[in-house]
Amino acid sequence: MNDSLRDALGEEITAKDFRTWAAASLAAIVLASMERFDSQVKAKHAVVEAVEDVAKKLGNTPAICRKCYIHPTMLESYLDGDLTGGLQARAGVVQDAPE
């Protein structure tokens, strides 16, 4: 499968790259849908819930999902209360300066 992907796309890419992208996308969707938190305890519980949800969809354990598939910056940004800004920074998106 990985050879077919490389041939079709002309780049060094594997099925794990797609799986990682899917996991990160799912995590972003789940975290973005969570209620706003008013304490770090609630925020950490939301992260655990999101990781468990993504792990279930991938068929992995939460530990493997968190370690191998969800970028730590995403979780840190959520815990800092700036998931959108963290995702934009990771994607290299430049925000317009406020007027």
Tab-separated table of N, CA and C in Angstrom:
chain	number	residue	atom	x	y	z
A	1	MET	N	0.819	-1.186	0.000
A	1	MET	CA	0.000	0.000	0.000
A	1	MET	C	0.868	1.257	0.000
A	2	ASN	N	1.901	1.279	0.834
A	2	ASN	CA	2.754	2.467	0.897
A	2	ASN	C	3.445	2.731	-0.431
A	3	ASP	N	3.863	1.664	-1.134
A	3	ASP	CA	4.474	1.840	-2.457
A	3	ASP	C	3.479	2.460	-3.429
A	4	SER	N	2.235	2.012	-3.368
A	4	SER	CA	1.192	2.557	-4.244
A	4	SER	C	0.951	4.041	-3.953
A	5	LEU	N	0.946	4.402	-2.677
A	5	LEU	CA	0.765	5.804	-2.310
A	5	LEU	C	1.920	6.661	-2.830
A	6	ARG	N	3.134	6.173	-2.659
A	6	ARG	CA	4.303	6.923	-3.135
A	6	ARG	C	4.252	7.088	-4.653
A	7	ASP	N	3.886	6.003	-5.355
A	7	ASP	CA	3.807	6.068	-6.819
A	7	ASP	C	2.724	7.039	-7.271
A	8	ALA	N	1.569	6.988	-6.617
A	8	ALA	CA	0.437	7.819	-7.024
A	8	ALA	C	0.665	9.295	-6.712
A	9	LEU	N	1.306	9.567	-5.582
A	9	LEU	CA	1.461	10.955	-5.140
A	9	LEU	C	2.823	11.546	-5.471
A	10	GLY	N	3.775	10.682	-5.803
A	10	GLY	CA	5.105	11.171	-6.141
A	10	GLY	C	5.843	11.765	-4.958
A	11	GLU	N	5.466	11.370	-3.758
A	11	GLU	CA	6.104	11.877	-2.544
A	11	GLU	C	6.305	10.732	-1.565
A	12	GLU	N	7.225	10.947	-0.626
A	12	GLU	CA	7.448	9.963	0.429
A	12	GLU	C	6.323	10.086	1.446
A	13	ILE	N	5.294	9.290	1.258
A	13	ILE	CA	4.126	9.337	2.139
A	13	ILE	C	3.689	7.912	2.411
A	14	THR	N	3.172	7.688	3.603
A	14	THR	CA	2.728	6.355	3.981
A	14	THR	C	1.288	6.400	4.481
A	15	ALA	N	0.727	5.232	4.666
A	15	ALA	CA	-0.623	5.145	5.213
A	15	ALA	C	-0.670	5.753	6.616
A	16	LYS	N	0.430	5.658	7.367
A	16	LYS	CA	0.471	6.245	8.707
A	16	LYS	C	0.315	7.766	8.638
A	17	ASP	N	0.828	8.383	7.578
A	17	ASP	CA	0.649	9.829	7.425
A	17	ASP	C	-0.830	10.182	7.338
A	18	PHE	N	-1.590	9.402	6.597
A	18	PHE	CA	-3.029	9.645	6.481
A	18	PHE	C	-3.732	9.375	7.812
A	19	ARG	N	-3.308	8.331	8.496
A	19	ARG	CA	-3.892	7.986	9.790
A	19	ARG	C	-3.603	9.095	10.813
A	20	THR	N	-2.394	9.622	10.782
A	20	THR	CA	-2.025	10.703	11.687
A	20	THR	C	-2.838	11.957	11.380
A	21	TRP	N	-2.991	12.268	10.109
A	21	TRP	CA	-3.803	13.424	9.716
A	21	TRP	C	-5.241	13.239	10.177
A	22	ALA	N	-5.787	12.036	9.990
A	22	ALA	CA	-7.165	11.770	10.405
A	22	ALA	C	-7.312	11.916	11.917
A	23	ALA	N	-6.356	11.390	12.667
A	23	ALA	CA	-6.421	11.482	14.129
A	23	ALA	C	-6.360	12.935	14.584
A	24	ALA	N	-5.455	13.701	13.993
A	24	ALA	CA	-5.332	15.114	14.366
A	24	ALA	C	-6.611	15.869	14.022
A	25	SER	N	-7.182	15.583	12.875
A	25	SER	CA	-8.433	16.239	12.471
A	25	SER	C	-9.564	15.882	13.421
A	26	LEU	N	-9.680	14.595	13.748
A	26	LEU	CA	-10.717	14.166	14.690
A	26	LEU	C	-10.533	14.827	16.052
A	27	ALA	N	-9.310	14.871	16.526
A	27	ALA	CA	-9.043	15.489	17.828
A	27	ALA	C	-9.431	16.965	17.810
A	28	ALA	N	-9.087	17.656	16.736
A	28	ALA	CA	-9.437	19.081	16.629
A	28	ALA	C	-10.948	19.271	16.645
A	29	ILE	N	-11.664	18.423	15.944
A	29	ILE	CA	-13.129	18.514	15.898
A	29	ILE	C	-13.725	18.246	17.277
A	30	VAL	N	-13.248	17.193	17.918
A	30	VAL	CA	-13.784	16.845	19.240
A	30	VAL	C	-13.479	17.950	20.247
A	31	LEU	N	-12.240	18.419	20.277
A	31	LEU	CA	-11.879	19.471	21.239
A	31	LEU	C	-12.642	20.765	20.970
A	32	ALA	N	-12.814	21.108	19.700
A	32	ALA	CA	-13.538	22.335	19.361
A	32	ALA	C	-15.009	22.260	19.778
A	33	SER	N	-15.548	21.047	19.856
A	33	SER	CA	-16.956	20.891	20.220
A	33	SER	C	-17.176	20.820	21.734
A	34	MET	N	-16.094	20.758	22.494
A	34	MET	CA	-16.208	20.674	23.946
A	34	MET	C	-16.688	22.004	24.526
A	35	GLU	N	-17.347	21.893	25.675
A	35	GLU	CA	-17.763	23.103	26.380
A	35	GLU	C	-16.538	23.898	26.802
A	36	ARG	N	-16.694	25.186	26.885
A	36	ARG	CA	-15.593	26.019	27.378
A	36	ARG	C	-15.341	25.608	28.825
A	37	PHE	N	-14.103	25.565	29.200
A	37	PHE	CA	-13.771	25.136	30.550
A	37	PHE	C	-13.441	26.344	31.421
A	38	ASP	N	-13.693	26.173	32.720
A	38	ASP	CA	-13.385	27.251	33.656
A	38	ASP	C	-12.334	26.827	34.685
A	39	SER	N	-11.742	25.657	34.451
A	39	SER	CA	-10.653	25.209	35.317
A	39	SER	C	-9.754	24.255	34.535
A	40	GLN	N	-8.522	24.147	34.974
A	40	GLN	CA	-7.598	23.234	34.312
A	40	GLN	C	-8.016	21.783	34.514
A	41	VAL	N	-8.690	21.484	35.606
A	41	VAL	CA	-9.180	20.121	35.843
A	41	VAL	C	-10.184	19.745	34.759
A	42	LYS	N	-11.129	20.642	34.475
A	42	LYS	CA	-12.122	20.376	33.424
A	42	LYS	C	-11.457	20.290	32.062
A	43	ALA	N	-10.465	21.122	31.824
A	43	ALA	CA	-9.746	21.094	30.547
A	43	ALA	C	-9.027	19.762	30.365
A	44	LYS	N	-8.373	19.297	31.410
A	44	LYS	CA	-7.651	18.024	31.325
A	44	LYS	C	-8.611	16.853	31.126
A	45	HIS	N	-9.769	16.922	31.758
A	45	HIS	CA	-10.781	15.879	31.550
A	45	HIS	C	-11.266	15.884	30.095
A	46	ALA	N	-11.420	17.063	29.531
A	46	ALA	CA	-11.841	17.170	28.134
A	46	ALA	C	-10.788	16.568	27.205
A	47	VAL	N	-9.514	16.808	27.498
A	47	VAL	CA	-8.437	16.231	26.681
A	47	VAL	C	-8.471	14.719	26.766
A	48	VAL	N	-8.637	14.181	27.963
A	48	VAL	CA	-8.711	12.726	28.135
A	48	VAL	C	-9.883	12.164	27.333
A	49	GLU	N	-11.026	12.825	27.423
A	49	GLU	CA	-12.219	12.383	26.696
A	49	GLU	C	-11.990	12.423	25.178
A	50	ALA	N	-11.368	13.483	24.703
A	50	ALA	CA	-11.102	13.612	23.269
A	50	ALA	C	-10.139	12.523	22.794
A	51	VAL	N	-9.076	12.288	23.550
A	51	VAL	CA	-8.102	11.262	23.174
A	51	VAL	C	-8.768	9.887	23.167
A	52	GLU	N	-9.595	9.613	24.155
A	52	GLU	CA	-10.307	8.332	24.205
A	52	GLU	C	-11.228	8.172	23.001
A	53	ASP	N	-11.913	9.238	22.630
A	53	ASP	CA	-12.816	9.204	21.478
A	53	ASP	C	-12.048	8.921	20.187
A	54	VAL	N	-10.950	9.615	19.978
A	54	VAL	CA	-10.142	9.407	18.771
A	54	VAL	C	-9.547	8.004	18.775
A	55	ALA	N	-9.056	7.557	19.915
A	55	ALA	CA	-8.472	6.213	20.010
A	55	ALA	C	-9.490	5.145	19.644
A	56	LYS	N	-10.701	5.327	20.115
A	56	LYS	CA	-11.766	4.365	19.806
A	56	LYS	C	-12.022	4.314	18.303
A	57	LYS	N	-12.052	5.477	17.672
A	57	LYS	CA	-12.298	5.528	16.225
A	57	LYS	C	-11.143	4.927	15.432
A	58	LEU	N	-9.910	5.054	15.957
A	58	LEU	CA	-8.747	4.492	15.276
A	58	LEU	C	-8.521	3.021	15.615
A	59	GLY	N	-9.132	2.557	16.698
A	59	GLY	CA	-8.900	1.188	17.138
A	59	GLY	C	-7.576	1.038	17.876
A	60	ASN	N	-7.153	2.105	18.534
A	60	ASN	CA	-5.921	2.099	19.320
A	60	ASN	C	-6.245	2.342	20.783
A	61	THR	N	-5.235	2.171	21.619
A	61	THR	CA	-5.386	2.568	23.014
A	61	THR	C	-5.210	4.085	23.092
A	62	PRO	N	-5.778	4.705	24.110
A	62	PRO	CA	-5.567	6.141	24.263
A	62	PRO	C	-4.086	6.517	24.371
A	63	ALA	N	-3.296	5.683	25.049
A	63	ALA	CA	-1.863	6.000	25.200
A	63	ALA	C	-1.158	6.040	23.849
A	64	ILE	N	-1.417	5.070	22.992
A	64	ILE	CA	-0.791	5.042	21.660
A	64	ILE	C	-1.318	6.189	20.815
A	65	CYS	N	-2.602	6.452	20.911
A	65	CYS	CA	-3.204	7.546	20.139
A	65	CYS	C	-2.561	8.878	20.516
A	66	ARG	N	-2.422	9.105	21.798
A	66	ARG	CA	-1.840	10.374	22.264
A	66	ARG	C	-0.360	10.472	21.905
A	67	LYS	N	0.360	9.361	22.050
A	67	LYS	CA	1.801	9.369	21.806
A	67	LYS	C	2.150	9.446	20.325
A	68	CYS	N	1.373	8.762	19.479
A	68	CYS	CA	1.769	8.594	18.075
A	68	CYS	C	0.915	9.341	17.058
A	69	TYR	N	-0.275	9.765	17.426
A	69	TYR	CA	-1.170	10.295	16.408
A	69	TYR	C	-1.672	11.717	16.630
A	70	ILE	N	-1.702	12.195	17.850
A	70	ILE	CA	-2.196	13.554	18.102
A	70	ILE	C	-1.007	14.413	18.507
A	71	HIS	N	-0.769	15.468	17.752
A	71	HIS	CA	0.392	16.312	18.027
A	71	HIS	C	0.213	17.012	19.372
A	72	PRO	N	1.268	16.997	20.193
A	72	PRO	CA	1.155	17.605	21.520
A	72	PRO	C	0.795	19.089	21.500
A	73	THR	N	1.178	19.798	20.460
A	73	THR	CA	0.844	21.220	20.365
A	73	THR	C	-0.661	21.440	20.374
A	74	MET	N	-1.403	20.530	19.756
A	74	MET	CA	-2.856	20.667	19.718
A	74	MET	C	-3.428	20.577	21.127
A	75	LEU	N	-2.967	19.599	21.877
A	75	LEU	CA	-3.477	19.427	23.235
A	75	LEU	C	-3.039	20.580	24.137
A	76	GLU	N	-1.796	21.013	23.992
A	76	GLU	CA	-1.297	22.145	24.780
A	76	GLU	C	-2.077	23.420	24.462
A	77	SER	N	-2.376	23.634	23.188
A	77	SER	CA	-3.136	24.824	22.788
A	77	SER	C	-4.531	24.800	23.390
A	78	TYR	N	-5.150	23.623	23.399
A	78	TYR	CA	-6.468	23.504	24.009
A	78	TYR	C	-6.390	23.834	25.502
A	79	LEU	N	-5.398	23.250	26.181
A	79	LEU	CA	-5.247	23.486	27.616
A	79	LEU	C	-4.954	24.951	27.927
A	80	ASP	N	-4.289	25.638	27.003
A	80	ASP	CA	-3.997	27.066	27.164
A	80	ASP	C	-5.187	27.945	26.805
A	81	GLY	N	-6.262	27.339	26.291
A	81	GLY	CA	-7.453	28.085	25.922
A	81	GLY	C	-7.388	28.712	24.544
A	82	ASP	N	-6.448	28.260	23.715
A	82	ASP	CA	-6.277	28.851	22.384
A	82	ASP	C	-6.103	27.776	21.314
A	83	LEU	N	-7.074	26.872	21.232
A	83	LEU	CA	-6.994	25.793	20.247
A	83	LEU	C	-6.896	26.340	18.833
A	84	THR	N	-7.716	27.306	18.496
A	84	THR	CA	-7.709	27.868	17.143
A	84	THR	C	-6.362	28.502	16.820
A	85	GLY	N	-5.849	29.304	17.719
A	85	GLY	CA	-4.550	29.938	17.495
A	85	GLY	C	-3.436	28.922	17.371
A	86	GLY	N	-3.481	27.887	18.195
A	86	GLY	CA	-2.469	26.840	18.129
A	86	GLY	C	-2.506	26.084	16.824
A	87	LEU	N	-3.704	25.783	16.343
A	87	LEU	CA	-3.837	25.088	15.063
A	87	LEU	C	-3.357	25.971	13.916
A	88	GLN	N	-3.702	27.254	13.976
A	88	GLN	CA	-3.258	28.169	12.931
A	88	GLN	C	-1.742	28.307	12.934
A	89	ALA	N	-1.144	28.383	14.101
A	89	ALA	CA	0.315	28.493	14.189
A	89	ALA	C	0.970	27.244	13.631
A	90	ARG	N	0.427	26.084	13.962
A	90	ARG	CA	0.987	24.817	13.473
A	90	ARG	C	0.862	24.722	11.958
A	91	ALA	N	-0.215	25.276	11.409
A	91	ALA	CA	-0.439	25.228	9.964
A	91	ALA	C	0.288	26.336	9.230
A	92	GLY	N	0.881	27.266	9.975
A	92	GLY	CA	1.599	28.366	9.336
A	92	GLY	C	0.695	29.477	8.839
A	93	VAL	N	-0.494	29.553	9.397
A	93	VAL	CA	-1.451	30.589	9.011
A	93	VAL	C	-1.114	31.868	9.767
A	94	VAL	N	-1.033	32.966	9.060
A	94	VAL	CA	-0.752	34.250	9.675
A	94	VAL	C	-2.068	34.991	9.864
A	95	GLN	N	-2.313	35.386	11.102
A	95	GLN	CA	-3.537	36.135	11.378
A	95	GLN	C	-3.310	37.603	11.059
A	96	ASP	N	-4.380	38.257	10.580
A	96	ASP	CA	-4.312	39.688	10.354
A	96	ASP	C	-4.213	40.404	11.698
A	97	ALA	N	-3.459	41.468	11.706
A	97	ALA	CA	-3.338	42.281	12.917
A	97	ALA	C	-4.670	42.979	13.166
A	98	PRO	N	-5.064	43.132	14.422
A	98	PRO	CA	-6.309	43.837	14.718
A	98	PRO	C	-6.218	45.291	14.275
A	99	GLU	N	-7.333	45.790	13.838
A	99	GLU	CA	-7.363	47.190	13.362
A	99	GLU	C	-7.625	48.128	14.508
